[in-house]
Tab-separated table of C-alpha atoms in Angstrom:
chain	number	residue	atom	x	y	z
A	1	MET	CA	18.963	1.785	9.673
A	2	ASN	CA	15.641	3.040	7.325
A	3	SER	CA	12.370	1.976	8.403
A	4	VAL	CA	9.800	-0.231	5.539
A	5	LYS	CA	7.523	2.591	5.789
A	6	THR	CA	10.471	5.105	5.190
A	7	GLY	CA	11.674	3.396	2.354
A	8	ILE	CA	8.110	2.779	0.933
A	9	GLN	CA	7.430	6.482	1.208
A	10	THR	CA	11.226	7.258	-0.615
A	11	LYS	CA	10.446	5.408	-3.756
A	12	LEU	CA	6.659	7.006	-3.837
A	13	MET	CA	8.165	10.898	-3.782
A	14	LYS	CA	10.913	10.090	-5.720
A	15	GLU	CA	8.601	7.839	-9.079
A	16	PHE	CA	5.594	9.883	-8.983
A	17	LYS	CA	6.101	13.396	-7.237
A	18	PRO	CA	2.726	12.892	-5.433
A	19	LEU	CA	0.426	15.467	-4.954
A	20	HIS	CA	-0.546	13.849	-1.122
A	21	LEU	CA	0.820	10.118	0.075
A	22	GLU	CA	0.149	8.606	2.818
A	23	VAL	CA	2.010	5.627	4.276
A	24	ILE	CA	0.369	3.538	7.170
A	25	ASN	CA	1.856	0.537	8.698
A	26	GLU	CA	-1.468	-1.548	9.457
A	27	SER	CA	0.588	-4.414	10.973
A	28	HIS	CA	-0.735	-3.999	14.303
A	29	MET	CA	-3.732	-5.237	12.663
A	30	HIS	CA	-2.309	-8.457	11.937
A	31	ASN	CA	-1.236	-11.564	14.203
A	32	VAL	CA	2.695	-10.379	14.003
A	33	PRO	CA	5.455	-9.392	16.682
A	34	LYS	CA	5.324	-6.318	17.692
A	35	ASN	CA	6.377	-3.139	15.875
A	36	SER	CA	6.585	-5.205	12.465
A	37	GLU	CA	6.597	-3.830	9.090
A	38	THR	CA	4.958	-6.090	6.826
A	39	HIS	CA	2.022	-4.515	6.116
A	40	PHE	CA	0.917	-1.945	4.561
A	41	LYS	CA	-1.516	0.284	2.975
A	42	VAL	CA	-0.867	2.974	0.399
A	43	ILE	CA	-2.384	6.463	-0.453
A	44	VAL	CA	-0.961	7.901	-3.467
A	45	VAL	CA	-3.019	10.859	-5.431
A	46	SER	CA	-0.293	12.073	-8.798
A	47	ASP	CA	-0.936	12.916	-12.616
A	48	LYS	CA	0.827	10.156	-12.815
A	49	PHE	CA	-2.452	8.239	-12.739
A	50	ASN	CA	-3.888	10.462	-14.933
A	51	GLU	CA	-5.195	7.894	-18.215
A	52	VAL	CA	-4.095	5.111	-16.891
A	53	LYS	CA	-6.475	1.824	-16.165
A	54	HIS	CA	-6.735	1.129	-12.378
A	55	ILE	CA	-5.083	-2.108	-12.202
A	56	ASP	CA	-2.481	-0.212	-13.971
A	57	ARG	CA	-1.692	1.355	-11.255
A	58	HIS	CA	-1.457	-0.591	-8.653
A	59	ARG	CA	0.627	-2.199	-11.407
A	60	MET	CA	3.155	0.322	-11.189
A	61	VAL	CA	3.126	1.481	-7.852
A	62	ASN	CA	3.568	-2.725	-7.199
A	63	LYS	CA	6.585	-2.357	-9.860
A	64	ILE	CA	8.046	-0.189	-7.777
A	65	LEU	CA	7.760	-1.562	-4.557
A	66	SER	CA	9.007	-5.510	-5.825
A	67	GLU	CA	12.006	-5.685	-3.526
A	68	GLU	CA	9.667	-4.991	-1.073
A	69	LEU	CA	6.786	-7.579	-1.992
A	70	GLU	CA	9.361	-10.093	-1.955
A	71	GLY	CA	11.211	-9.704	1.761
A	72	PRO	CA	9.258	-7.640	3.972
A	73	VAL	CA	6.130	-6.520	3.357
A	74	HIS	CA	4.008	-9.724	3.375
A	75	ALA	CA	0.436	-7.333	2.625
A	76	LEU	CA	-0.323	-4.180	0.653
A	77	SER	CA	-3.618	-2.507	-0.217
A	78	VAL	CA	-3.021	0.822	-3.083
A	79	LYS	CA	-5.068	3.628	-3.079
A	80	ALA	CA	-3.952	5.223	-5.925
A	81	LYS	CA	-5.542	8.278	-7.172
A	82	THR	CA	-5.555	11.317	-9.964
A	83	PRO	CA	-5.792	14.688	-8.476
A	84	SER	CA	-9.473	14.629	-9.809
A	85	GLN	CA	-10.390	11.859	-8.128
A	86	TRP	CA	-8.936	13.137	-5.140
A	87	GLU	CA	-10.699	16.588	-5.367
A	88	LYS	CA	-13.838	14.676	-5.359
A	89	SER	CA	-13.607	13.024	-2.661
A	90	GLN	CA	-10.632	11.999	-0.553
A	91	LYS	CA	-12.570	9.487	1.655
A	92	VAL	CA	-10.479	6.441	1.957
A	93	GLU	CA	-12.456	3.178	3.465
A	94	PRO	CA	-10.725	1.760	6.542
A	95	SER	CA	-9.303	-1.719	6.539
A	96	PRO	CA	-10.725	-4.197	7.506
A	97	SER	CA	-10.049	-6.616	10.462
A	98	CYS	CA	-7.717	-9.252	10.342
A	99	GLN	CA	-9.766	-12.436	10.176
A	100	GLY	CA	-6.024	-14.416	11.120
A	101	GLY	CA	-4.926	-15.748	7.323
A	102	SER	CA	-3.390	-18.998	7.333
A	103	LYS	CA	-4.605	-19.565	11.429
A	104	HIS	CA	-7.811	-21.004	9.779
A	105	ASP	CA	-5.760	-23.008	6.518
A	106	PRO	CA	-5.454	-26.279	7.326
A	107	HIS	CA	-2.329	-26.467	5.026
A	108	PHE	CA	-0.834	-23.940	7.658
A	109	ASN	CA	-1.676	-25.727	10.291
A	110	LYS	CA	-0.471	-29.478	9.811
């Protein structure tokens, strides 16, 4: 059985033929069972993002990963850049620590 991370990498490589791709499993930063694959950050640099609005780049990635987003993936952070943007700055801010999400929502804690 392939991991969720491997499936994400495969789909993004096939669709975007990226110059740079990172798929980071951030599940360990959240209140999930050990070895979970539920929270990911994707950094993808592709010519296919040239002249595409920021929000539309996210939509493109989400469309390719729709199956994962409907199933095992609970959260996806997307950093989609053009090669020229990546060349200017390869800095990607670290993800914030988990704030507990639904643990603080009374609708989930009845």
